[in-house]
């Protein structure tokens, strides 16, 4: 048998020359500062962020500083066009649309906040525990999720709203039942994927503790998935509330939510389009901005996108 | 290289088995009764086709996987649950691993400083932050990287550089034994030689013992003192590197050797290639026959009885084939 194929002499020492050792010019920086730097470069995300901040500020302060309240009727200005007094005009009872829209935005943002917290706390914990413990615990937890996913979301919400008095509390409770399921599944899948990666194995071989592996290997690498999913959950929750109120089983008059307002405007669309247009624009802005910001955040948090 | 008298067993693997349960009733025998001894200071090459259980073997030795059966004894200490935490922790310092995929083996969200320093944190090897940084910089220079690389993220490096980071990470805890799981197969040919040289230098300087896994005989010939040939979870042949190349006995080894091209057209033309028929059978639910039976050119009746045991046919040359006495 000949075996001169690879001779020892072929393995000549290659001395790496100094100039071949490449230099990487960009300065190094910490994770959050780094993410912010990258987010700032993304124009669309920055614009979205500012619009959202403006909307939040308006929702908080506009009703406080207006001379009208959201339920004050004024039959002298029924369906008033936008003017100096009523910036966004008035509705069929002469109520000020400006105040009503920002009150409605408050409700939307409140629902968004609850949905986000639910996702981050229940969804992330549920998914992480399921993936980390594995075995029988994982199997049981997954069966529970399957049952929840099996029943259409809307049916649960509608049943809930029929059983309990309509109101913000009921809508939030209804969303809570299934709102976190998607996040739980995503986080579980991501952690399972990471657990078998070689760098996690490397940590195990090095003798790092489980806690260390969870904190340094698993969580930082799931942040991207978590952020992008929260940013999808939020507009979804806002839309669900608006939709329920629009079809008449969510919030009801005289309460103002964006869905209620759109419903009111829809009925008089032909004659007084401004009653529909303003709340519609606000809800579209909120949803689009959250999506754009979510995309930007995900990219910003990924060190591989670093330029 | 070493002489026969000073052979001292560092790692003693006895009847190691690792079965994976796939599906309800199916068992995948990834490692099936492998016994092998690795001597202090040597490099044992382990070759075999993709999927024959090389990585699983390496990982089971390091207790990343719980062995189904068998024992692993490292420097006189048997690795199992009877070890107390402190002993097990100390063992995890002494046995390290270099991984196959330089892209998957470094945490993308941590800087090189933290990646290389991780083992020092885990074993308290650095007195303080400054000491740790000095040690990491030293290690980076040892493996041919530079101090300023410590502040970078893994994706800023090439495959070869990442593999060097992986080597630095393993060295950080001063191990005695390193499993090199195909550390060069994902790299360009030109970089492969650099990494192999680095590993050899480190072995000389630090008296390391390697289990060097590869899927190609030509890759391990240069670096290995002894070579083991694996097929479907079993060790088929084990011999000194020279001996294996000059006097291969197992038909599978012969076939592997004949697949290495020879850089001389005259010899290459006239040489007889041993072609293996068929492809690697699935390792799930195998029968009791010799694992190689389905592709063996001289398979006999007796080969269908059981997987033959590894027998010493000449000093230091072991073969598992019932056709060889
Ligand atoms: N965690 C696991 N669960 C189930 N089967 C597994 C697992 N890990 C490996 N296997 C199977 O065990 C067999 C051996 O795999 P292993 O990764 O050890 O092969 P290998 O020799 O390292 O191959 P390669 O050269 O491609 O790295 C394969 O058939 C693989 O599918
Ligand atoms: Mg492998």
XYZ file of C-alpha atoms in Angstrom, chain A residues 195 199-208 213 217, chain B residues 64 92 118:
16
model
C -29.186 24.145 24.240
C -21.069 27.021 22.562
C -23.445 25.860 25.287
C -21.628 22.530 25.297
C -18.368 24.440 25.578
C -19.664 26.163 28.712
C -20.611 22.793 30.168
C -17.198 21.362 29.393
C -15.574 24.364 31.047
C -17.523 23.567 34.203
C -19.737 26.674 34.206
C -25.237 29.138 31.223
C -25.569 31.778 26.913
C -21.655 15.768 28.127
C -14.062 19.308 34.112
C -15.149 31.842 31.102
